[in-house]
Amino acid sequence: MTSSILAAAATALRLLAIPAVAAPSLATPSLAIPAVTVPAIPVPSLAVPATAHAVAGPSLAGARAVPHGLVEPSPAVPPDLAAREVSFRGAGGLEMRGTVLSPAAAGPRRRGIVLVHGAGSGTPRTKLMEEAVQFARRGLSVLVYDKRSVGYSLFRRSYSQLADDALGAVAALRSQPGVDPAKVGIWGLSEGGWVAPLAASRSADVAFVVLVGANALQPLRQQTWAVAAGLRKAGVSGSLVDRTEPNLYRAITDGGMFPEPYYDPAPVLASLRQPVLAIWGTHDLLTPPRETPPLLAKALESGGNRRYTFRFFGEADHAAHRTPDGGVTRLPELAPGYADLVGSWTAAAIAGKAPLVSVSGPAPVQASPTVPVDPPAWWESANAQAAALALMLVAFTAYPATTLVRRLRGRARPAAGRAARLLSAGGLTSVAGSFGYVFYLVMTGGKLATTGPVAAGRPLIWLALQALAVTTAAATAVVASGLLRGRAPRAGDHAAGDLSHRGGRPGRGERVRLGLLLAGGVVFLPWALYWGLLLP
């Protein structure tokens, strides 16, 4: 029961991420230092045999997971670029494949950049082809590779392992013809914003770091905020956002179904010695765009690194793509000026002219702050929640099940009281319905939750479940009162049971049935309070 419940819950988390650190002031520094544009400096190339494969055609936009062992088709590239297919060894010796895009008429001693994916298992290189194409058109050789699926799943991942994969890609790009091995850096998106700094901290071969939609918070805190923000954007408030959603993530994490929940990026950021360019869209709905930059700057400066540039792009989303609706929809195009900034800043960085503490761009939008997501107490743990859930399901289903068995065996049908029927049906529907609905919200949330109609800050479905929970609580009180007084119910009575003999107390068998049902109701009351069903 425990594993099935937690597996269902974890399956609902698309995560991520897919971030407990105290949040600093939401004020973002406003230092405006113009980007420095420095042309690439030609240097001799290092020629290493590799299989070149140039293809003309538009860039691919679609992305799909590719099982390990299947070869992802070579991506189509525009005619002004050249593509070279490469393979390299990632963590644990895993063979990985990618594509190097370069300007078709590129000269020697080029800058290079490795692109590191966000969350997702087996994400193909085509997911980042727009970035790869645009960066290559700014004079860089860009290596984009298929993300591993081996050792990476919804339940399991290691940022350390992903960082070693990225370093394998860096080594492969440094060996490519025309690429200056001293000018190769790393770019990370979203989850890659944790991975890329970790890789750079392990190797002096990484010349610079570019982060997009990066997070200086712990993954669990970030993910909880993102889903809650999606609910609030849909007009939801109250217990569903403030209690139910964070408690769900705490239970899943306690059950070991949320990998790397408390990873702290600050020590890694403090150890970086490379110049850093960090980019956020002002409408980032997956990373808190006002809280992260001050934390990231604090971590870098604590290690003595002041060579960082922070840039915010207006009307842009989590990936710094254009968005027409406040970050919900991602258009294929990058934010205007984003690719140009990467081109000019990387040229300055490899020339030793990266700006010092440069922060510019419009103020990001963050409607609500993140909140710490602490580990649960023992009574909130995944095992305690699963045990309570199991008891309630048994208690609420046993009452009608035994009635059905009696009928099938031809025994007298007990005249069940209305309160008992309400407790059984209401409790079962409240428990199953609330879990099903919350899982649905988590699956469809993140940017904009699909809640259904909302009234007074509450989805109508949630309001109905809350009304059912109140009815269940009232029925519990009536059943308890009937059992304590030993009153025999009559036809149409609201009392708690049926008679085994006329005019007296319920028989022993019936008292057992009602006692089990009442136990479920008693457990339901604190459970429903904890999950917000009995709170406004």
Coordinates of C-alpha atoms in Angstrom, one line a residue:
M1 CA 0.0 0.0 0.0
T2 CA 2.8 2.4 0.9
S3 CA 4.7 1.9 -2.2
S4 CA 1.7 2.2 -4.5
I5 CA 0.5 5.4 -2.8
L6 CA 3.9 7.0 -3.0
A7 CA 4.5 5.8 -6.6
A8 CA 1.2 7.3 -7.7
A9 CA 2.1 10.6 -5.9
A10 CA 5.6 10.7 -7.4
T11 CA 4.3 9.9 -10.9
A12 CA 2.2 13.0 -10.6
L13 CA 5.3 15.1 -10.1
R14 CA 6.6 16.0 -13.5
L15 CA 9.7 17.2 -12.1
L16 CA 11.4 18.6 -12.3
A17 CA 12.7 19.1 -11.6
I18 CA 11.7 19.7 -12.7
P19 CA 15.1 23.7 -3.9
A20 CA 15.5 25.1 2.9
V21 CA 17.4 28.3 2.7
A22 CA 16.2 31.6 4.2
A23 CA 15.1 33.9 1.4
P24 CA 16.8 37.3 1.1
S25 CA 15.0 40.5 0.4
L26 CA 13.2 40.4 -2.9
A27 CA 14.9 43.6 -4.0
T28 CA 17.2 42.9 -7.0
P29 CA 20.4 45.0 -7.5
S30 CA 20.1 47.5 -10.4
L31 CA 23.7 47.9 -11.4
A32 CA 23.6 48.6 -15.2
I33 CA 26.9 47.8 -16.9
P34 CA 26.6 47.5 -20.7
A35 CA 27.6 44.2 -22.2
V36 CA 31.1 44.1 -23.6
T37 CA 31.4 43.0 -27.2
V38 CA 34.8 41.5 -28.1
P39 CA 35.5 39.7 -31.3
A40 CA 36.8 36.1 -31.3
I41 CA 40.6 35.9 -31.4
P42 CA 41.9 33.5 -34.0
V43 CA 44.2 30.7 -32.7
P44 CA 45.4 27.5 -34.2
S45 CA 43.1 24.5 -34.2
L46 CA 43.5 21.1 -32.7
A47 CA 42.5 18.5 -35.3
V48 CA 41.2 15.2 -33.9
P49 CA 39.6 12.7 -36.2
A50 CA 35.8 12.8 -35.9
T51 CA 33.0 11.9 -38.2
A52 CA 31.5 15.0 -39.8
H53 CA 27.9 15.0 -40.9
A54 CA 26.5 18.2 -42.4
V55 CA 22.8 18.4 -43.1
A56 CA 20.8 21.2 -44.7
G57 CA 17.3 22.1 -43.5
P58 CA 15.4 23.8 -40.7
S59 CA 16.2 23.2 -37.1
L60 CA 14.0 20.6 -35.3
A61 CA 11.7 22.0 -32.6
G62 CA 10.1 18.8 -31.2
A63 CA 11.5 16.9 -28.2
R64 CA 10.9 13.4 -27.1
A65 CA 12.6 11.0 -24.7
V66 CA 14.8 8.4 -26.4
P67 CA 15.5 5.1 -24.6
H68 CA 19.2 4.5 -24.0
G69 CA 20.7 2.3 -26.7
L70 CA 18.6 3.8 -29.5
V71 CA 20.4 6.3 -31.7
E72 CA 18.7 9.7 -32.0
P73 CA 18.6 10.8 -35.7
S74 CA 21.0 13.5 -36.6
P75 CA 19.2 16.9 -36.3
A76 CA 18.6 19.0 -39.4
V77 CA 20.6 22.2 -39.4
P78 CA 20.4 25.4 -41.4
P79 CA 22.6 25.7 -44.5
D80 CA 24.8 28.4 -42.9
L81 CA 25.9 26.0 -40.2
A82 CA 28.0 22.8 -40.2
A83 CA 27.2 19.8 -38.0
R84 CA 29.5 17.1 -36.7
E85 CA 28.2 14.0 -34.9
V86 CA 30.3 13.0 -31.9
S87 CA 30.3 10.5 -29.1
F88 CA 31.9 10.6 -25.7
R89 CA 32.0 8.9 -22.4
G90 CA 29.9 10.2 -19.5
A91 CA 29.8 9.2 -15.9
G92 CA 30.4 5.5 -15.3
G93 CA 31.7 5.1 -18.9
L94 CA 28.2 5.5 -20.4
E95 CA 28.5 6.2 -24.2
M96 CA 26.7 9.4 -25.0
R97 CA 26.0 11.1 -28.4
G98 CA 25.7 14.6 -29.5
T99 CA 26.1 17.2 -32.3
V100 CA 28.6 20.0 -32.7
L101 CA 27.2 23.0 -34.6
S102 CA 29.6 25.5 -36.0
P103 CA 29.4 28.4 -38.5
A104 CA 29.9 26.8 -42.0
A105 CA 32.7 29.3 -42.7
A106 CA 34.2 29.3 -39.3
G107 CA 37.9 30.0 -38.8
P108 CA 40.2 28.4 -36.3
R109 CA 40.5 28.9 -32.6
R110 CA 36.8 29.2 -32.0
R111 CA 35.0 29.5 -28.7
G112 CA 33.0 26.5 -27.7
I113 CA 30.0 25.9 -25.4
V114 CA 28.4 22.8 -24.1
L115 CA 24.6 22.8 -23.5
V116 CA 23.3 21.0 -20.4
H117 CA 19.6 20.1 -20.4
G118 CA 17.0 20.8 -17.8
A119 CA 15.0 18.1 -16.0
G120 CA 13.8 15.0 -17.9
S121 CA 15.1 11.5 -18.6
G122 CA 16.6 10.9 -22.0
T123 CA 15.9 14.4 -23.3
P124 CA 17.1 14.5 -27.0
R125 CA 19.5 17.1 -28.3
T126 CA 16.7 18.5 -30.5
K127 CA 15.1 20.1 -27.4
L128 CA 17.9 22.7 -27.4
M129 CA 18.5 23.0 -31.1
E130 CA 17.2 26.6 -31.2
E131 CA 19.8 27.7 -28.7
A132 CA 22.5 25.7 -30.4
V133 CA 21.7 27.2 -33.8
Q134 CA 21.6 30.8 -32.5
F135 CA 24.8 30.5 -30.5
A136 CA 26.6 28.9 -33.5
R137 CA 25.5 31.9 -35.6
R138 CA 27.3 34.1 -33.0
G139 CA 30.6 32.4 -33.8
L140 CA 30.6 29.5 -31.2
S141 CA 31.0 25.8 -31.7
V142 CA 28.1 24.3 -29.7
L143 CA 27.9 20.8 -28.5
V144 CA 24.4 19.6 -27.6
Y145 CA 23.9 16.0 -26.6
D146 CA 21.2 13.5 -25.7
K147 CA 20.6 13.4 -22.0
R148 CA 21.1 10.1 -20.2
S149 CA 18.2 7.9 -19.3
V150 CA 20.4 5.3 -17.5
G151 CA 20.4 6.1 -13.8
Y152 CA 18.0 9.0 -14.2
S153 CA 14.3 8.8 -13.6
L154 CA 11.5 10.4 -11.7
F155 CA 12.7 8.6 -8.6
R156 CA 16.4 8.7 -9.0
R157 CA 19.0 11.2 -10.2
S158 CA 22.4 12.5 -9.3
Y159 CA 23.6 15.9 -10.1
S160 CA 27.1 14.7 -9.5
Q161 CA 26.6 12.1 -12.3
L162 CA 25.1 14.6 -14.6
A163 CA 28.1 16.9 -14.0
D164 CA 30.5 14.2 -15.0
D165 CA 28.4 13.7 -18.2
A166 CA 28.8 17.4 -18.9
L167 CA 32.6 17.2 -18.3
G168 CA 32.7 14.4 -20.8
A169 CA 31.0 16.7 -23.3
V170 CA 33.5 19.5 -22.5
A171 CA 36.4 17.2 -23.2
A172 CA 34.8 16.1 -26.5
L173 CA 34.3 19.7 -27.6
R174 CA 37.8 20.7 -26.6
S175 CA 39.2 18.1 -29.0
Q176 CA 37.2 19.2 -32.0
P177 CA 38.9 20.7 -35.1
G178 CA 38.9 24.5 -35.0
V179 CA 37.9 24.7 -31.3
D180 CA 40.4 26.4 -29.0
P181 CA 40.5 24.1 -25.9
A182 CA 41.2 27.1 -23.7
K183 CA 37.9 28.8 -24.8
V184 CA 35.3 26.2 -24.0
G185 CA 32.6 26.9 -21.4
I186 CA 29.4 25.3 -20.2
W187 CA 25.7 26.5 -20.4
G188 CA 23.0 25.1 -18.1
L189 CA 19.2 25.5 -18.2
S190 CA 16.9 25.0 -15.2
E191 CA 18.1 21.7 -13.6
G192 CA 21.3 22.3 -15.6
G193 CA 21.7 25.5 -13.5
W194 CA 22.6 23.1 -10.6
V195 CA 24.6 20.8 -12.9
A196 CA 26.7 23.2 -14.9
P197 CA 28.3 25.0 -11.8
L198 CA 29.1 21.6 -10.3
A199 CA 30.9 20.5 -13.4
A200 CA 32.8 23.8 -13.6
S201 CA 33.8 23.6 -10.0
R202 CA 35.5 20.3 -10.8
S203 CA 37.5 21.3 -13.8
A204 CA 39.8 24.1 -14.8
D205 CA 39.0 23.1 -18.4
V206 CA 35.8 25.0 -18.2
A207 CA 36.5 28.6 -19.2
F208 CA 33.1 30.2 -18.3
V209 CA 29.6 29.4 -17.1
V210 CA 26.3 30.5 -18.6
L211 CA 23.1 29.8 -16.5
V212 CA 19.5 30.2 -17.7
G213 CA 16.6 30.0 -15.4
A214 CA 19.0 28.8 -12.7
N215 CA 18.1 28.3 -9.1
A216 CA 20.1 29.1 -5.9
L217 CA 17.4 27.5 -3.8
Q218 CA 17.1 23.8 -2.9
P219 CA 15.2 21.7 -5.4
L220 CA 12.3 20.8 -3.1
R221 CA 11.7 24.4 -2.2
Q222 CA 11.8 25.5 -5.8
Q223 CA 9.4 22.8 -7.0
T224 CA 6.9 23.4 -4.2
W225 CA 6.9 27.1 -5.1
A226 CA 6.5 26.5 -8.8
V227 CA 3.4 24.4 -8.4
A228 CA 1.9 26.7 -5.8
A229 CA 2.6 29.7 -8.1
G230 CA 0.8 27.8 -10.9
L231 CA -2.2 27.4 -8.6
R232 CA -2.2 31.0 -7.6
K233 CA -2.0 32.1 -11.2
A234 CA -5.1 30.1 -11.8
G235 CA -6.9 32.1 -9.0
V236 CA -6.6 29.6 -6.2
S237 CA -5.9 30.5 -2.6
G238 CA -6.4 29.1 0.9
S239 CA -5.6 25.7 2.3
L240 CA -5.2 24.0 -1.1
V241 CA -2.1 26.1 -1.8
D242 CA -0.9 26.8 1.7
R243 CA -1.2 23.3 3.2
T244 CA -2.2 20.6 0.8
E245 CA 0.3 21.1 -1.9
P246 CA 3.5 21.5 0.3
N247 CA 2.4 18.6 2.5
L248 CA 2.1 16.4 -0.5
Y249 CA 5.7 17.2 -1.5
R250 CA 6.9 16.6 2.0
A251 CA 5.3 13.2 2.1
I252 CA 6.7 12.2 -1.3
T253 CA 10.2 13.4 -0.3
D254 CA 10.0 11.5 3.0
G255 CA 9.1 8.4 1.0
G256 CA 12.3 8.7 -1.0
M257 CA 10.5 9.6 -4.2
F258 CA 11.9 13.1 -4.8
P259 CA 15.6 12.8 -5.7
E260 CA 18.1 15.4 -4.5
P261 CA 15.4 17.4 -2.5
Y262 CA 17.8 19.3 -0.2
Y263 CA 20.7 19.8 -2.6
D264 CA 22.4 23.1 -1.5
P265 CA 24.0 24.9 -4.5
A266 CA 25.6 27.6 -2.4
P267 CA 28.9 25.9 -1.6
V268 CA 29.4 24.9 -5.2
L269 CA 28.7 28.5 -6.4
A270 CA 31.1 29.8 -3.8
S271 CA 33.8 27.6 -5.2
L272 CA 33.5 28.8 -8.8
R273 CA 36.4 30.8 -10.2
Q274 CA 35.2 31.1 -13.7
P275 CA 33.2 34.2 -14.9
V276 CA 29.4 33.6 -14.8
L277 CA 26.6 34.9 -17.0
A278 CA 23.2 34.3 -15.5
I279 CA 20.0 35.0 -17.4
W280 CA 16.4 35.0 -16.3
G281 CA 13.1 35.8 -18.1
T282 CA 11.0 38.3 -16.2
H283 CA 8.1 35.9 -16.4
D284 CA 9.9 32.8 -15.1
L285 CA 7.2 30.6 -13.5
L286 CA 9.4 27.7 -12.6
T287 CA 12.3 29.5 -10.8
P288 CA 11.6 32.3 -8.4
P289 CA 13.2 35.1 -10.4
R290 CA 13.5 37.7 -7.7
E291 CA 14.8 35.5 -4.9
T292 CA 17.4 33.5 -6.8
P293 CA 19.7 36.3 -8.1
P294 CA 20.6 37.8 -4.7
L295 CA 21.3 34.3 -3.3
L296 CA 23.4 33.5 -6.3
A297 CA 25.3 36.7 -6.1
K298 CA 25.9 36.2 -2.3
A299 CA 27.3 32.7 -2.9
L300 CA 29.6 33.9 -5.7
E301 CA 30.9 36.8 -3.7
S302 CA 31.4 34.7 -0.6
G303 CA 34.0 32.8 -2.7
G304 CA 35.6 36.0 -3.9
N305 CA 34.1 35.8 -7.5
R306 CA 32.8 39.2 -8.6
R307 CA 33.1 38.4 -12.3
Y308 CA 29.4 37.8 -12.8
T309 CA 26.8 39.4 -15.1
F310 CA 23.0 39.1 -14.4
R311 CA 20.6 39.9 -17.2
F312 CA 16.8 39.9 -17.1
F313 CA 14.9 39.8 -20.4
G314 CA 11.4 41.2 -20.6
E315 CA 8.5 39.2 -22.0
A316 CA 10.6 36.0 -21.6
D317 CA 9.9 32.7 -19.8
H318 CA 11.9 30.2 -17.8
A319 CA 14.2 29.3 -20.7
A320 CA 14.5 33.0 -21.9
H321 CA 12.3 32.2 -24.9
R322 CA 9.6 34.7 -25.9
T323 CA 6.2 34.3 -24.2
P324 CA 3.0 36.0 -25.1
D325 CA 1.1 35.3 -21.9
G326 CA 3.3 35.9 -18.9
G327 CA 5.4 32.7 -19.1
V328 CA 2.7 30.1 -19.6
T329 CA 3.3 29.6 -23.3
R330 CA 6.9 29.2 -24.7
L331 CA 7.4 30.4 -28.2
P332 CA 10.2 28.8 -30.3
E333 CA 12.1 32.1 -30.6
L334 CA 14.7 33.3 -28.0
A335 CA 14.2 36.6 -26.3
P336 CA 15.6 39.4 -28.5
G337 CA 19.2 40.1 -27.5
Y338 CA 19.7 36.9 -25.6
A339 CA 21.8 35.1 -28.2
D340 CA 23.7 38.3 -28.9
L341 CA 24.5 38.7 -25.2
V342 CA 25.8 35.1 -25.1
G343 CA 28.0 35.8 -28.1
S344 CA 29.5 39.1 -26.9
W345 CA 29.8 38.1 -23.2
T346 CA 31.6 34.8 -24.0
A347 CA 34.0 36.7 -26.2
A348 CA 34.8 39.1 -23.4
A349 CA 35.1 36.3 -20.9
I350 CA 37.7 34.3 -22.8
A351 CA 39.6 37.5 -23.4
G352 CA 39.7 38.2 -19.7
K353 CA 37.3 41.1 -19.9
A354 CA 34.2 39.8 -18.3
P355 CA 32.4 42.6 -16.5
L356 CA 32.5 42.9 -12.7
V357 CA 29.1 42.7 -10.9
S358 CA 26.9 43.7 -13.8
V359 CA 23.1 43.5 -13.3
S360 CA 20.6 44.9 -15.8
G361 CA 17.3 44.5 -17.4
P362 CA 13.7 45.0 -16.4
A363 CA 12.5 43.8 -12.9
P364 CA 11.4 40.2 -12.8
V365 CA 7.8 39.3 -11.8
Q366 CA 7.4 37.0 -8.8
A367 CA 3.9 37.2 -7.3
S368 CA 4.6 35.2 -4.1
P369 CA 7.8 34.3 -2.1
T370 CA 9.0 30.8 -1.6
V371 CA 8.7 29.2 1.8
P372 CA 10.9 26.6 3.5
V373 CA 9.8 23.0 3.2
D374 CA 11.1 21.3 6.3
P375 CA 11.3 17.5 6.7
P376 CA 8.1 16.1 8.3
A377 CA 7.7 15.0 11.9
W378 CA 7.1 11.3 12.5
W379 CA 3.4 11.7 12.5
E380 CA 3.6 13.5 9.1
S381 CA 5.9 10.9 7.6
A382 CA 5.2 8.9 4.5
N383 CA 4.7 5.8 6.5
A384 CA 2.3 7.4 9.0
Q385 CA 0.3 8.9 6.1
A386 CA 0.2 5.6 4.3
A387 CA -0.9 3.8 7.5
A388 CA -3.7 6.4 8.1
L389 CA -4.8 6.1 4.5
A390 CA -4.9 2.3 4.6
L391 CA -6.9 2.3 7.8
M392 CA -9.5 4.8 6.4
L393 CA -9.9 2.9 3.2
V394 CA -10.4 -0.4 5.1
A395 CA -12.8 1.1 7.5
F396 CA -14.9 3.0 5.0
T397 CA -15.1 0.1 2.5
A398 CA -15.7 -2.7 5.1
Y399 CA -19.0 -1.4 6.2
P400 CA -20.8 -1.6 2.8
A401 CA -18.8 -4.7 1.9
T402 CA -20.1 -6.7 4.8
T403 CA -23.6 -5.5 4.0
L404 CA -23.2 -6.9 0.5
V405 CA -21.8 -10.2 1.8
R406 CA -24.8 -10.6 4.1
R407 CA -27.2 -10.0 1.3
L408 CA -25.4 -12.5 -1.0
R409 CA -25.5 -15.1 1.8
G410 CA -29.3 -14.5 2.2
R411 CA -29.0 -13.1 5.7
A412 CA -31.3 -10.4 7.0
R413 CA -30.2 -7.1 5.6
P414 CA -29.3 -4.7 8.4
A415 CA -31.2 -1.4 8.4
A416 CA -28.1 0.7 8.3
G417 CA -28.4 4.2 9.8
R418 CA -28.1 7.2 7.6
A419 CA -25.1 8.6 9.6
A420 CA -23.3 5.3 9.1
R421 CA -24.0 5.3 5.4
L422 CA -22.9 8.9 5.1
L423 CA -19.7 8.2 7.1
S424 CA -18.8 5.3 4.9
A425 CA -19.6 6.9 1.5
G426 CA -18.5 10.4 2.5
G427 CA -15.2 9.3 4.0
L428 CA -14.3 7.1 1.1
T429 CA -15.2 9.7 -1.5
S430 CA -13.4 12.5 0.4
V431 CA -10.1 10.5 0.8
A432 CA -10.0 9.1 -2.8
G433 CA -11.3 12.2 -4.4
S434 CA -8.9 14.6 -2.6
F435 CA -5.9 12.5 -3.5
G436 CA -7.0 12.1 -7.1
Y437 CA -7.7 15.8 -7.5
V438 CA -4.5 17.0 -5.9
F439 CA -2.4 14.6 -8.0
Y440 CA -4.2 15.9 -11.1
L441 CA -3.4 19.5 -10.1
V442 CA 0.3 18.6 -9.5
M443 CA 0.4 16.9 -12.9
T444 CA -1.1 19.9 -14.7
G445 CA 0.4 22.6 -12.6
G446 CA 3.8 24.3 -12.7
K447 CA 3.0 27.2 -14.9
L448 CA -0.8 27.5 -14.8
A449 CA -2.8 24.8 -13.0
T450 CA -5.9 23.4 -14.7
T451 CA -8.2 23.6 -11.7
G452 CA -11.6 23.8 -13.3
P453 CA -14.0 26.6 -12.3
V454 CA -12.9 28.6 -9.3
A455 CA -15.2 30.5 -6.8
A456 CA -13.9 32.7 -3.9
G457 CA -10.3 31.4 -4.5
R458 CA -11.4 27.7 -4.3
P459 CA -11.9 25.3 -7.2
L460 CA -15.5 24.1 -7.2
I461 CA -14.2 20.5 -7.1
W462 CA -12.2 21.3 -3.9
L463 CA -15.2 23.1 -2.4
A464 CA -17.3 20.0 -3.0
L465 CA -14.7 17.8 -1.4
Q466 CA -14.5 20.1 1.6
A467 CA -18.3 20.0 2.0
L468 CA -18.1 16.3 1.9
A469 CA -15.4 16.3 4.5
V470 CA -17.5 18.4 6.8
T471 CA -20.4 16.0 6.3
T472 CA -18.1 13.1 7.1
A473 CA -17.0 14.8 10.3
A474 CA -20.6 15.4 11.3
A475 CA -21.5 11.8 10.5
T476 CA -18.6 10.6 12.7
A477 CA -20.0 12.5 15.6
V478 CA -23.4 11.0 15.2
V479 CA -22.1 7.5 14.9
A480 CA -19.9 7.9 17.9
S481 CA -22.9 9.3 19.9
G482 CA -25.1 6.4 18.9
L483 CA -22.5 3.8 19.8
L484 CA -21.7 5.4 23.2
R485 CA -25.4 5.5 24.1
G486 CA -26.1 2.1 22.7
R487 CA -29.2 3.4 21.1
A488 CA -31.0 1.2 18.7
P489 CA -31.7 2.9 15.3
R490 CA -35.2 2.8 13.9
A491 CA -36.4 3.2 10.4
G492 CA -35.5 6.6 9.1
D493 CA -33.3 7.2 12.2
H494 CA -30.0 9.1 11.9
A495 CA -28.4 6.9 14.5
A496 CA -25.4 4.8 13.9
G497 CA -26.3 1.3 13.1
D498 CA -28.8 -1.6 13.0
L499 CA -30.3 -4.1 15.4
S500 CA -29.3 -7.6 15.8
H501 CA -32.2 -8.1 18.1
R502 CA -35.4 -6.1 18.6
G503 CA -35.5 -3.1 20.8
G504 CA -32.0 -3.5 22.3
R505 CA -28.5 -2.6 21.8
P506 CA -26.8 -3.4 18.5
G507 CA -25.5 -7.0 18.4
R508 CA -21.8 -7.7 18.8
G509 CA -21.2 -8.1 15.1
E510 CA -22.9 -4.9 14.3
R511 CA -20.9 -3.1 17.1
V512 CA -17.7 -4.4 15.5
R513 CA -18.7 -3.1 12.1
L514 CA -19.6 0.3 13.5
G515 CA -16.5 0.4 15.7
L516 CA -14.3 -0.1 12.7
L517 CA -16.2 2.5 10.7
L518 CA -15.9 4.9 13.6
A519 CA -12.2 4.3 13.9
G520 CA -11.9 5.4 10.3
G521 CA -13.9 8.5 11.0
V522 CA -11.8 9.3 14.1
V523 CA -8.6 9.0 12.0
F524 CA -10.2 11.1 9.2
L525 CA -10.7 14.2 11.4
P526 CA -7.0 15.0 12.0
W527 CA -6.1 13.7 8.6
A528 CA -8.5 16.1 6.9
L529 CA -7.3 19.0 9.0
Y530 CA -3.7 18.2 8.1
W531 CA -4.5 18.1 4.4
G532 CA -6.6 21.3 4.5
L533 CA -10.0 19.7 3.8
L534 CA -11.5 21.1 7.0
L535 CA -9.7 24.4 6.7
P536 CA -10.8 27.5 4.7

